[in-house]
Short mmCIF file of C-alpha atoms (C1' of nucleotides) in Angstrom, two decimals:
data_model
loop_
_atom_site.label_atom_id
_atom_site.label_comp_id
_atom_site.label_asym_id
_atom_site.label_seq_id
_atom_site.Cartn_x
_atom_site.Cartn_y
_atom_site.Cartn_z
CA UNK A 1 140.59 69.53 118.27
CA UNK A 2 142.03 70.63 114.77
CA UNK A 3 142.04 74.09 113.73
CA UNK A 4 140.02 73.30 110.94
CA UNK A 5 136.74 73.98 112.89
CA UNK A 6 137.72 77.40 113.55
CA UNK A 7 138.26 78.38 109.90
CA UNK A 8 134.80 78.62 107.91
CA UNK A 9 133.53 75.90 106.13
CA UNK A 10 133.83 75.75 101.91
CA UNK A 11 130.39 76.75 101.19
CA UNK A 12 130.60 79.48 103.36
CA UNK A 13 130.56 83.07 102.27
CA UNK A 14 131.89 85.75 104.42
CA UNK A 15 128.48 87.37 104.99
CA UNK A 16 127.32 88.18 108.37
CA UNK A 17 124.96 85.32 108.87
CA UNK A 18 121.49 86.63 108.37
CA UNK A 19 119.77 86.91 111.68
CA UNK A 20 116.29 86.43 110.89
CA UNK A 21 113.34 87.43 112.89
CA UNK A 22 110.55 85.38 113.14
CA UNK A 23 108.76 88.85 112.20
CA UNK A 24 110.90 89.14 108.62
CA UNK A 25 110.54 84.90 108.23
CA UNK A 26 107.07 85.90 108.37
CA UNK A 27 106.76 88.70 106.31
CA UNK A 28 108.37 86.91 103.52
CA UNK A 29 105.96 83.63 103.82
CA UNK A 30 102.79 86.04 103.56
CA UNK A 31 104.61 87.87 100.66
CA UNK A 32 104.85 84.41 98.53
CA UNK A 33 101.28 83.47 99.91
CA UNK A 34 99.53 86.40 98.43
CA UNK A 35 101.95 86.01 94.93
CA UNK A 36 100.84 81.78 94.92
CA UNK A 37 97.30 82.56 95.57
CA UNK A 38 97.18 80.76 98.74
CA UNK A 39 95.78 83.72 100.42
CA UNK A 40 93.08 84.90 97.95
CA UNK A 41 92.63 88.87 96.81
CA UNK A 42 90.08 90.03 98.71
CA UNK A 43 90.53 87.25 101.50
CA UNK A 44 90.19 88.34 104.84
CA UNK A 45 92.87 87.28 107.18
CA UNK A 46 92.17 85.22 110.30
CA UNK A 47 94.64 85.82 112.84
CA UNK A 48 94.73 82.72 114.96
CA UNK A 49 93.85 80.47 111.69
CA UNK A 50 97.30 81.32 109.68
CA UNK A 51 99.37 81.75 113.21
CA UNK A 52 98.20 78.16 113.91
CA UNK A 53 99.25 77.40 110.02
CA UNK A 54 102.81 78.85 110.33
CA UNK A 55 103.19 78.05 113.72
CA UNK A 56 103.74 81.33 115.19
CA UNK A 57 102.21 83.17 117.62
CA UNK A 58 99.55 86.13 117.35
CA UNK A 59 102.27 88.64 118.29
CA UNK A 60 104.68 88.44 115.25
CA UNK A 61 102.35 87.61 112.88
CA UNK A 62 100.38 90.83 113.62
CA UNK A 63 103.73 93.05 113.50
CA UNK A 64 104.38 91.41 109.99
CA UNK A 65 100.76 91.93 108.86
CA UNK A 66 101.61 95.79 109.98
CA UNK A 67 104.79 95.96 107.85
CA UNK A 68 103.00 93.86 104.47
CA UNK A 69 100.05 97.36 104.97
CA UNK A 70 102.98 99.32 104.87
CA UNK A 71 103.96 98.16 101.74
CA UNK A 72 100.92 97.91 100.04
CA UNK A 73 99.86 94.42 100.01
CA UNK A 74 97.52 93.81 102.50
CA UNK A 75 94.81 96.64 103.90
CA UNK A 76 93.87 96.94 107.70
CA UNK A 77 90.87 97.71 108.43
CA UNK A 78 90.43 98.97 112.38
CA UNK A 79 88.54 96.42 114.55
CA UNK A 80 87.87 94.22 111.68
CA UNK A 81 91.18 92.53 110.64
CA UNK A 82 93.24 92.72 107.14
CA UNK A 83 92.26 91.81 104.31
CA UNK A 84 94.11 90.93 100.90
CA UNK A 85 94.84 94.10 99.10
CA UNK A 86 91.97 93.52 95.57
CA UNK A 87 93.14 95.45 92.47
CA UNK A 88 91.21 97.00 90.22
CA UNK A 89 91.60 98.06 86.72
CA UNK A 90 92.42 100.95 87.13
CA UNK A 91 94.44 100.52 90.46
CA UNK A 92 96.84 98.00 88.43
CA UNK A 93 97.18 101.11 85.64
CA UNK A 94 98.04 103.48 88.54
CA UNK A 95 100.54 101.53 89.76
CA UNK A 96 102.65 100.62 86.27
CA UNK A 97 102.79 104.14 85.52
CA UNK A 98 104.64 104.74 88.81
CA UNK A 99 106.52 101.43 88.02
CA UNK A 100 107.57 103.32 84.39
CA UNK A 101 109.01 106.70 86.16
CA UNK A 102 110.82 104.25 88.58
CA UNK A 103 112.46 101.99 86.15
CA UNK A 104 113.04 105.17 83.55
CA UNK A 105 114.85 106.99 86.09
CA UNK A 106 116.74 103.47 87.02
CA UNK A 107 117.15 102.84 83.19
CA UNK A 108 119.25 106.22 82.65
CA UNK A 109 121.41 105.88 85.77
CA UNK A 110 122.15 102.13 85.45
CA UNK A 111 123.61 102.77 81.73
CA UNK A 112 125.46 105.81 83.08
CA UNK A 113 127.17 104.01 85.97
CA UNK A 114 126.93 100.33 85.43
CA UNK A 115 130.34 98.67 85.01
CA UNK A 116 130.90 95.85 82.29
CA UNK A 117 130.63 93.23 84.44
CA UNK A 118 127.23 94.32 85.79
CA UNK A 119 126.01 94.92 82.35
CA UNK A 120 127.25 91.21 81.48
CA UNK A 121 125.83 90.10 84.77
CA UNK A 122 122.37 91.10 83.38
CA UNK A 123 123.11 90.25 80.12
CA UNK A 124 123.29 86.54 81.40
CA UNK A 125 120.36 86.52 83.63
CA UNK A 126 118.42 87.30 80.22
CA UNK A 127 120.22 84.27 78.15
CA UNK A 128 119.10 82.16 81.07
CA UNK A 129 116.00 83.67 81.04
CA UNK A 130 115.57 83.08 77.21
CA UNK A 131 116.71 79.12 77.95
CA UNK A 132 113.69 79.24 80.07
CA UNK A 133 111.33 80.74 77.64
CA UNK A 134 112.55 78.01 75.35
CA UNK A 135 112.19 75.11 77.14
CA UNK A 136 108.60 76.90 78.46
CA UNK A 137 109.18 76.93 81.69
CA UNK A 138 107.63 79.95 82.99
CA UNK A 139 108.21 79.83 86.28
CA UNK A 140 111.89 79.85 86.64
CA UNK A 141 111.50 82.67 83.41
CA UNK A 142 109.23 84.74 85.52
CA UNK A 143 111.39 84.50 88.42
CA UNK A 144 114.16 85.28 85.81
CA UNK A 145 112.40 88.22 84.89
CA UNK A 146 112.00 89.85 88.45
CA UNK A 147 115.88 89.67 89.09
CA UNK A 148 116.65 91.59 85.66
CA UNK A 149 114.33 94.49 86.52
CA UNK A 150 115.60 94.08 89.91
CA UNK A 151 119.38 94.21 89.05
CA UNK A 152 118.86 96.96 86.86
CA UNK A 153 117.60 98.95 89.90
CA UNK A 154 120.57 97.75 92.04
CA UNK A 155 123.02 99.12 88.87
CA UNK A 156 121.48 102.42 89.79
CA UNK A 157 123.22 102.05 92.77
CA UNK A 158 119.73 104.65 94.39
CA UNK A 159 118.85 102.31 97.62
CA UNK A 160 115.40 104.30 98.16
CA UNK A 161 114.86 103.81 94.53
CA UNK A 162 115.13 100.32 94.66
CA UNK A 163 113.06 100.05 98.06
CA UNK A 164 110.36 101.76 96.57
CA UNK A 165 110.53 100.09 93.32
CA UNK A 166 110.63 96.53 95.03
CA UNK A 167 107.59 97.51 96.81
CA UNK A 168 105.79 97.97 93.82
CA UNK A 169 107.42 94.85 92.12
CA UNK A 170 105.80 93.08 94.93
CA UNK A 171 102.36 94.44 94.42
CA UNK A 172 101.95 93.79 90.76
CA UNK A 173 103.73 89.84 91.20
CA UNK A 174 100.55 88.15 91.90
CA UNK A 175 99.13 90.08 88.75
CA UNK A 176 101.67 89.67 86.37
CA UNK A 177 101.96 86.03 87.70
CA UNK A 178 98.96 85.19 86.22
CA UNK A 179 99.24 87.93 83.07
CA UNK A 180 101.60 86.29 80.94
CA UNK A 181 99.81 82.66 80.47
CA UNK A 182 98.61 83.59 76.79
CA UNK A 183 101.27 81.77 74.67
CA UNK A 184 101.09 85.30 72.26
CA UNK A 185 101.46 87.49 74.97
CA UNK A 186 104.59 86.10 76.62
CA UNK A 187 105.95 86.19 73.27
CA UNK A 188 105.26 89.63 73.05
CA UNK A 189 107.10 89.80 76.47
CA UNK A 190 110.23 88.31 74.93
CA UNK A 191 110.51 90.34 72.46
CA UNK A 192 110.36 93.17 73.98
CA UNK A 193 113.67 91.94 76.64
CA UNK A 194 115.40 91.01 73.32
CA UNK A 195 115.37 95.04 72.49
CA UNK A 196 116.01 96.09 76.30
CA UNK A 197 119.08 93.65 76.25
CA UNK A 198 120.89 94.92 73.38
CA UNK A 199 119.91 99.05 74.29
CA UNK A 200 121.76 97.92 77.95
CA UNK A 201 124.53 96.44 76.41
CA UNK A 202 124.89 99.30 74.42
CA UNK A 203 124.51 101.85 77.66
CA UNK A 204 121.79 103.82 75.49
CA UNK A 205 119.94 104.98 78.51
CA UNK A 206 117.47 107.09 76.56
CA UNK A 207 116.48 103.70 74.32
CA UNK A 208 116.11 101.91 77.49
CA UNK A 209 113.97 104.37 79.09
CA UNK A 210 111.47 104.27 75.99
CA UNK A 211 111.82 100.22 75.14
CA UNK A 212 111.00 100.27 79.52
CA UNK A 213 108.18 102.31 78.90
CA UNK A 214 106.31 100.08 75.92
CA UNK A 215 107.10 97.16 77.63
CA UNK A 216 104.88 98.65 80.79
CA UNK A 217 102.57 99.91 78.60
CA UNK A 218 102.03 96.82 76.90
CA UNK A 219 102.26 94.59 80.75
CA UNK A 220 98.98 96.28 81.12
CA UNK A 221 97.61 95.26 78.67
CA UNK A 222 98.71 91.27 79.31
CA UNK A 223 96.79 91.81 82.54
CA UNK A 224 93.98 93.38 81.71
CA UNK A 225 92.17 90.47 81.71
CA UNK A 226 93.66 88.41 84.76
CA UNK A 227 91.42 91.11 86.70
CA UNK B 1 61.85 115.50 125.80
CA UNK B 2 62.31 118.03 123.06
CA UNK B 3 63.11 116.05 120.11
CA UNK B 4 66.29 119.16 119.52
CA UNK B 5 67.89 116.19 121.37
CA UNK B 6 67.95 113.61 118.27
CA UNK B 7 69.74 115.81 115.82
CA UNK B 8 72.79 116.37 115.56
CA UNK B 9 74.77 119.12 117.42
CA UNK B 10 75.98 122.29 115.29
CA UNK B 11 79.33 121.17 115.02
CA UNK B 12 79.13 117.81 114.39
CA UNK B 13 79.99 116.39 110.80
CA UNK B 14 77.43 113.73 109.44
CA UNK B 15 80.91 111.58 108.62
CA UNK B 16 81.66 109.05 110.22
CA UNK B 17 83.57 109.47 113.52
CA UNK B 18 87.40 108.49 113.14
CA UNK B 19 88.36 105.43 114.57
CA UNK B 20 92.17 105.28 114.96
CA UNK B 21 93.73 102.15 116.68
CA UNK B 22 96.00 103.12 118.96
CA UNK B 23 98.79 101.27 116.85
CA UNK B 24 97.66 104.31 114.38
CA UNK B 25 97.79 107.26 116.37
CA UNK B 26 100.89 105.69 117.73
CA UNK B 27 102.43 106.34 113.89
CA UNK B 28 101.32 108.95 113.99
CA UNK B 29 102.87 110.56 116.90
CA UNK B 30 105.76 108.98 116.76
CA UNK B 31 106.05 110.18 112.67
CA UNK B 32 105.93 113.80 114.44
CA UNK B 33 108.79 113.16 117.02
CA UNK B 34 110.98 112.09 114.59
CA UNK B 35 110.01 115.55 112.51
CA UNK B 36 110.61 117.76 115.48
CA UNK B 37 113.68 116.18 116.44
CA UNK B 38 112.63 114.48 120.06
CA UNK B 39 113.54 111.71 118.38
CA UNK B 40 117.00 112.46 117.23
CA UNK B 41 118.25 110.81 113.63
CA UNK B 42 120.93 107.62 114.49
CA UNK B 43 118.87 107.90 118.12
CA UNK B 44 117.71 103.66 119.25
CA UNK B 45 114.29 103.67 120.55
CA UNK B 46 114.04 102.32 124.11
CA UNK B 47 110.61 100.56 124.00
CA UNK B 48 109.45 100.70 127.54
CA UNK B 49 110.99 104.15 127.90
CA UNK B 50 108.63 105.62 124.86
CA UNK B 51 105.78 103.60 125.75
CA UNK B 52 105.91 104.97 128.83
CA UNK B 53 106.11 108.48 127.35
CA UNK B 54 103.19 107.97 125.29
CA UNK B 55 101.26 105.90 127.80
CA UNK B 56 100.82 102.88 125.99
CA UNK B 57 102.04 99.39 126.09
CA UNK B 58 105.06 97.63 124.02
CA UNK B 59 102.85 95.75 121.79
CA UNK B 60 100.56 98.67 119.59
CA UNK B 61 104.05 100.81 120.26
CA UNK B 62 105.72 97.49 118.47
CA UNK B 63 103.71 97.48 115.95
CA UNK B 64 103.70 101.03 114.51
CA UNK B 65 107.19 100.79 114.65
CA UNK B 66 107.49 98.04 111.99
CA UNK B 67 104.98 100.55 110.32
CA UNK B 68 106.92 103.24 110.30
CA UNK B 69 110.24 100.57 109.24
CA UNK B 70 108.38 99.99 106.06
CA UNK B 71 107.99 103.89 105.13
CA UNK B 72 111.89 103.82 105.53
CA UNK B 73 111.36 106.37 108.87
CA UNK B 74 113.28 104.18 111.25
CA UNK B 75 115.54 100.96 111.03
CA UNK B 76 114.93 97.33 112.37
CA UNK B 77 118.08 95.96 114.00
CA UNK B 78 117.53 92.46 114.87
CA UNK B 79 118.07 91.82 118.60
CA UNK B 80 119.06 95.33 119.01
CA UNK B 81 115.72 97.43 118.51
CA UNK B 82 115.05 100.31 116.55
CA UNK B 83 116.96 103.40 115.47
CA UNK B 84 116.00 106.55 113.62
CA UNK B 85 117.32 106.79 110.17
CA UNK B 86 120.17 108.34 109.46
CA UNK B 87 120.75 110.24 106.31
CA UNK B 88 123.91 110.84 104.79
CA UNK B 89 124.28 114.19 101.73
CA UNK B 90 124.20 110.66 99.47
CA UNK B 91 120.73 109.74 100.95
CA UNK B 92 119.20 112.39 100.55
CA UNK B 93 119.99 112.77 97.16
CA UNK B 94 119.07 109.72 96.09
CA UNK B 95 115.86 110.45 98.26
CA UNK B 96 115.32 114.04 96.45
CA UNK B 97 115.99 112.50 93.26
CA UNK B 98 112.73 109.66 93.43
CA UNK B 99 110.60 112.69 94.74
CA UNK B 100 111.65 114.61 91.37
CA UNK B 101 110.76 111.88 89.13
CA UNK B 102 107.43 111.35 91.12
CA UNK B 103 106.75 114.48 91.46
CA UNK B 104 107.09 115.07 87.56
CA UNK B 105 104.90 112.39 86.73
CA UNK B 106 102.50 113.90 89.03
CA UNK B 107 102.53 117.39 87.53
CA UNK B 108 102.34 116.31 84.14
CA UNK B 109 99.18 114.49 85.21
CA UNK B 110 97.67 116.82 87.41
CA UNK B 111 97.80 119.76 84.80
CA UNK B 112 96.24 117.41 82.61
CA UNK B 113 93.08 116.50 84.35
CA UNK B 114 92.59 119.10 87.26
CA UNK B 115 89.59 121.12 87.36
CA UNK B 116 89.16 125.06 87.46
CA UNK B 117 88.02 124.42 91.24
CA UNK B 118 91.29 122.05 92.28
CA UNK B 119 93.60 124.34 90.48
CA UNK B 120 91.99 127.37 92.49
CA UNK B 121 92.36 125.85 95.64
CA UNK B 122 96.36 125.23 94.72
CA UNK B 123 96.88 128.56 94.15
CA UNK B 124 95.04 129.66 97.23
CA UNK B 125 97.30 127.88 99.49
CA UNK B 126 100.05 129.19 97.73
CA UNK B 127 99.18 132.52 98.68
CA UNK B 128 98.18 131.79 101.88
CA UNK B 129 101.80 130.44 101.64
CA UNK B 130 103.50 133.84 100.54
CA UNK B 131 101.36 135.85 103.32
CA UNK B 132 103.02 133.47 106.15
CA UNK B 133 106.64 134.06 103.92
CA UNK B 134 105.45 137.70 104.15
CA UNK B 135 105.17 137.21 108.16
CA UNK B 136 108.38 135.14 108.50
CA UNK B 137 106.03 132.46 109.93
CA UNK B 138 108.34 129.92 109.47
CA UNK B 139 106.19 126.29 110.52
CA UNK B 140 103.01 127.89 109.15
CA UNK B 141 105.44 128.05 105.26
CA UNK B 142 106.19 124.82 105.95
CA UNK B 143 103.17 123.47 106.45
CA UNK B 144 101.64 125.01 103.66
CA UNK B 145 104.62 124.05 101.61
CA UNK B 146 103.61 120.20 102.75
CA UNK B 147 100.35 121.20 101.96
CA UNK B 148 100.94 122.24 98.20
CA UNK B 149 103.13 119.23 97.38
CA UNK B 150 100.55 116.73 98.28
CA UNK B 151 97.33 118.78 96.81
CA UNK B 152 99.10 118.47 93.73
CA UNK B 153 99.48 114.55 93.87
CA UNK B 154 96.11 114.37 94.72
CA UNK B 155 94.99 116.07 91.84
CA UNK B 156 97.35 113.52 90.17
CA UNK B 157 94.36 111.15 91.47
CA UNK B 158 96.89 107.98 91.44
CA UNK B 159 96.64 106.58 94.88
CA UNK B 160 99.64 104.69 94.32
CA UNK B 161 101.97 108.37 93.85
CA UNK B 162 100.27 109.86 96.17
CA UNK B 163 101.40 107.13 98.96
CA UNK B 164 105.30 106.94 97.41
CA UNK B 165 105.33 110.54 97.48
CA UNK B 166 103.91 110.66 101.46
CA UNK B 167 107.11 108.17 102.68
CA UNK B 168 109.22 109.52 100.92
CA UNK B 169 108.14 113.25 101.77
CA UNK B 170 108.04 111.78 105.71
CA UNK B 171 111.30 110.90 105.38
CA UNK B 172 112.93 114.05 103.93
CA UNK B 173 109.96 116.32 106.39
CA UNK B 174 112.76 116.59 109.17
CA UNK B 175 115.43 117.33 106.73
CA UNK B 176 114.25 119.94 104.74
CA UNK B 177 112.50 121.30 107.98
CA UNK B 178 116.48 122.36 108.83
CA UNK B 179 116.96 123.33 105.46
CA UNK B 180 115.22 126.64 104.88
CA UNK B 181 116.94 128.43 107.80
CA UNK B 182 119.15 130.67 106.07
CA UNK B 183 117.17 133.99 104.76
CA UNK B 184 118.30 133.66 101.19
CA UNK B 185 117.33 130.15 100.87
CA UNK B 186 114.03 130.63 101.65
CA UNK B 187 114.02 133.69 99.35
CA UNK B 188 115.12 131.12 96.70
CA UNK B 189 112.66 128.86 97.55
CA UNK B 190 109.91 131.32 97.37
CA UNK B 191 111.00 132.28 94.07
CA UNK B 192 110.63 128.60 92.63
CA UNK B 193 107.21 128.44 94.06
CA UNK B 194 105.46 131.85 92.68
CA UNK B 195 106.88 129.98 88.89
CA UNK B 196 105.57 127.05 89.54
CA UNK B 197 102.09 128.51 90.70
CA UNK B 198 102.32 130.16 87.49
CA UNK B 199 103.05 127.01 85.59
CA UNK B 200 99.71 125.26 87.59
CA UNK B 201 97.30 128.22 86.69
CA UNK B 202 98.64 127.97 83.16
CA UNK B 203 98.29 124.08 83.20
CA UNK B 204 101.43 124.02 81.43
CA UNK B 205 102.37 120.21 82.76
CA UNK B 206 106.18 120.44 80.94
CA UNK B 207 107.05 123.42 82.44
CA UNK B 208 105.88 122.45 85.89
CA UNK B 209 107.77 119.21 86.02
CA UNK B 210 110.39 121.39 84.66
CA UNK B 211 110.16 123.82 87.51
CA UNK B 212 109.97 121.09 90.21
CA UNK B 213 112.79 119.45 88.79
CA UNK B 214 114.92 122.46 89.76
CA UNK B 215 113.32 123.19 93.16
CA UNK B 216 114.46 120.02 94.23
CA UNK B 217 117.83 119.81 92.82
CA UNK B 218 117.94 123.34 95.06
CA UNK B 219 116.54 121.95 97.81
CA UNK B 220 119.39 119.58 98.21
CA UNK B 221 121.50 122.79 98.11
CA UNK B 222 119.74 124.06 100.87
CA UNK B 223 119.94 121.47 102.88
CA UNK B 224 123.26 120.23 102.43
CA UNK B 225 124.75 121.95 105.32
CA UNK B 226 122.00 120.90 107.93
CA UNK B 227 123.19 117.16 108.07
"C1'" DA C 1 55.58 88.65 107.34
"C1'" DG C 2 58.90 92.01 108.14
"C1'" DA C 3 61.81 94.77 110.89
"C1'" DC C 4 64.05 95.63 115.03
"C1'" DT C 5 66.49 94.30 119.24
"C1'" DG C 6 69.08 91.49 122.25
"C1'" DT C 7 72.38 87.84 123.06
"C1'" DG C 8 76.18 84.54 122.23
"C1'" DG C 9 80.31 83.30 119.87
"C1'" DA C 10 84.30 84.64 117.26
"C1'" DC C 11 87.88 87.61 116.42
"C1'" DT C 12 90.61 91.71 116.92
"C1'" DG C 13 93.17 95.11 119.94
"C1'" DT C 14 95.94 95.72 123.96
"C1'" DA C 15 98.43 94.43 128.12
"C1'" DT C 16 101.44 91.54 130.62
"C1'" DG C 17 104.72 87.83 131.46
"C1'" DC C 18 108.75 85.16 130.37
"C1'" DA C 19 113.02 83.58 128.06
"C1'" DG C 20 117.05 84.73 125.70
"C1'" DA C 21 120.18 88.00 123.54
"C1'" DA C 22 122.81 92.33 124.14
"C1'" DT C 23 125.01 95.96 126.67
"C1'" DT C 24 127.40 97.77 130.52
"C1'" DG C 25 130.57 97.95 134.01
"C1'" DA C 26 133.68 95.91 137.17
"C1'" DC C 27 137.50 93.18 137.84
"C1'" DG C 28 141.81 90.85 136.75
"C1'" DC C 29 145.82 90.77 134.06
"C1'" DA C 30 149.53 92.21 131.19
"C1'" DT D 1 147.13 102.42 131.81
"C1'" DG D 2 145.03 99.65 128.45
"C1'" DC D 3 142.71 95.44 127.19
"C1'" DG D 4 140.14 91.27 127.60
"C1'" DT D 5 136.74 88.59 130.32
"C1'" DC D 6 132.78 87.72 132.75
"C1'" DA D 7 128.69 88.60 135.39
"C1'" DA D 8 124.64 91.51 136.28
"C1'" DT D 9 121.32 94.15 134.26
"C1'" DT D 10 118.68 95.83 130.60
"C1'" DC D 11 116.13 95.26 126.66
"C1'" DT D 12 114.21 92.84 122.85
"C1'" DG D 13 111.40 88.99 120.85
"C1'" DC D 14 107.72 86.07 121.42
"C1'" DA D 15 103.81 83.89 123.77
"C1'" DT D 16 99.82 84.19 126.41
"C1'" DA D 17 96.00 86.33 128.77
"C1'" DC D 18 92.35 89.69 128.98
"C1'" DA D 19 89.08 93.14 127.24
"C1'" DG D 20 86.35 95.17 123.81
"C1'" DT D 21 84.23 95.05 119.17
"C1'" DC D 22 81.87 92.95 115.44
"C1'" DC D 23 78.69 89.69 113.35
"C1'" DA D 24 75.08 86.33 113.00
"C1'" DC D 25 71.13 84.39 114.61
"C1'" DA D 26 67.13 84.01 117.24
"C1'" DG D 27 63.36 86.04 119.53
"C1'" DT D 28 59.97 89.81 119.89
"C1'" DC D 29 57.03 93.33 118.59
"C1'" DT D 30 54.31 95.72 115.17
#
DNA sequence: AGACTGTGGACTGTATGCAGAATTGACGCA
DNA sequence: TGCGTCAATTCTGCATACAGTCCACAGTCT
């Protein structure tokens, strides 16, 4: 036998191979459900139904249902089952202003700290993200979107920053999901990552903060009405 | 029959009686072991051997732990179990610093919008705080320390801050439990607090977030020699 | 007719059982 | 003595089984 199959293969990387559990598989399938809209706001969650759907068993499904309450997404309610987390108005409003202290406070350290390649590293994700909003395809330019705000957060180099902040990010995805189908209002969007992109590239923490803030301010407003 | 019999006793509430799953009151207990240290940080969790303990099977036991995973308590390792957190000085500072900007946000909102009564019942608890300072009644401080934190993010009355706030004060409880041991810490700590009750009767939001802002960046002081 | 009560089915909450991975400790070897 | 190997044991991960709760519908009584 050559040696070859001991070395790793070229697409390898030299990450530990991720060793998931059914549990996290799971977690992560519910997680996209509730963001697609396959399981409804407000839907109540039958057990043995979406088990039988996944193919799983009671047992993990119910330990990943207990982590998704944990973060927010889903609400148990005792000898009745979860249900789909349903926002309101004012529970969306609630939640982006703790979004805007978390991505402030991520906006300041990531200027402070970030290296140049991390800043270009961003600063690419939003030219491809721009491509996208050209060629109108807003899928891949919300998905886009979510790894900017997301690698600014990792920049700040905070871990429990960025857990709690992904937490959130997770919450609102279903919303915003469905907030920036107005034509004017994902312009509005744009422009507003135009000026974020050139106060990072400049490190002006402070002018990130603020542009951060309006841009929150104004995601509010772009789902007001997807309630 | 007297009809005495159909009402209520004297110390009965009308609300409705608690029902806690035993996966909940599992959290719960197991939330307090970490805090009191019978559940020693970097410690794994033998399942059988705490279910045992607590008198419940691996499954609810199971399940609060993934709970408890998701408000960053305890860690999953895949095929090896559980084990409490571990914080290093660089944890907890990135921990400390979240709660600041949280608890800013909160303050500036809460001094906004409380009422004469909720403001009242702050400052009561912070003297009922200084009389157990008074006493050296260390866990009673504490508690009411707890206490004061979370009235004031109530006040806040965003849901969302109040729950980051909870994890991320769970997380630090155990921590800054070890923390005010020294005399003059606590002294300095009880210092910070009779300014910021000032700040709360005053409603003077800026200088309260200003004032929390320092307490914490103390409290990592105090607590940097207890890890 | 309307309201209340009892019963059956469905679903959740908890316990137990089983298979496979991980750890420990002994043994052999250098 | 130190290190690597391997087997036995322990423990986790998942599935299944059982018990208790909730809900809807039908029957009964006023």
């Amino acid at each position: 036998m050559s040696s070859d199959h001991l070395v790793a293969p070229a697409d390898a990387t030299n990450l530990p191979i991720a060793r998931l559990t059914l549990h996290e598989q799971i977690v992560t399938r519910l997680r996209d459900m509730v963001t697609d809209g396959s399981l409804p706001s407000g839907q109540r969650i039958n057990e043995v139904a979406v088990g039988e759907q996944l193919g799983v068993s009671r047992t993990p499904l119910r330990e990943a249902l207990k982590t998704l309450a944990g973060e927010g997404l889903i609400e148990l309610v005792p000898g009745r089952g979860t249900v789909v987390r349903k926002f309101t108005l004012q529970g969306v409003a609630d939640a982006l202003e703790v979004l805007k202290a978390l991505e402030q406070l991520a906006a300041h350290r990531a200027c402070a700290k970030a290296t140049d390649a991390e800043i270009e590293m961003v600063l690419n994700l939003h030219r491809r993200m721009m491509d996208c909003y050209a060629a109108r395809d807003r899928l891949s330019y919300f998905k886009l979107n979510q790894a900017i705000h997301s690698a600014i957060l990792e920049i700040a180099g905070n871990p429990t920053l960025a857990r709690m902040h992904q937490m959130l990010q997770a919450q609102m995805k279903r919303i915003r999901f469905i907030g920036n189908e107005r034509a004017e209002k994902w312009a509005g969007a744009v422009a507003e990552h135009e000026a974020m992109a050139a106060a990072l590239a400049a490190r002006d923490g402070a002018a990130l903060a603020v542009l951060l803030g309006q841009h929150l301010d104004n995601t509010l407003e772009r789902v007001r009405d997807a309630l």
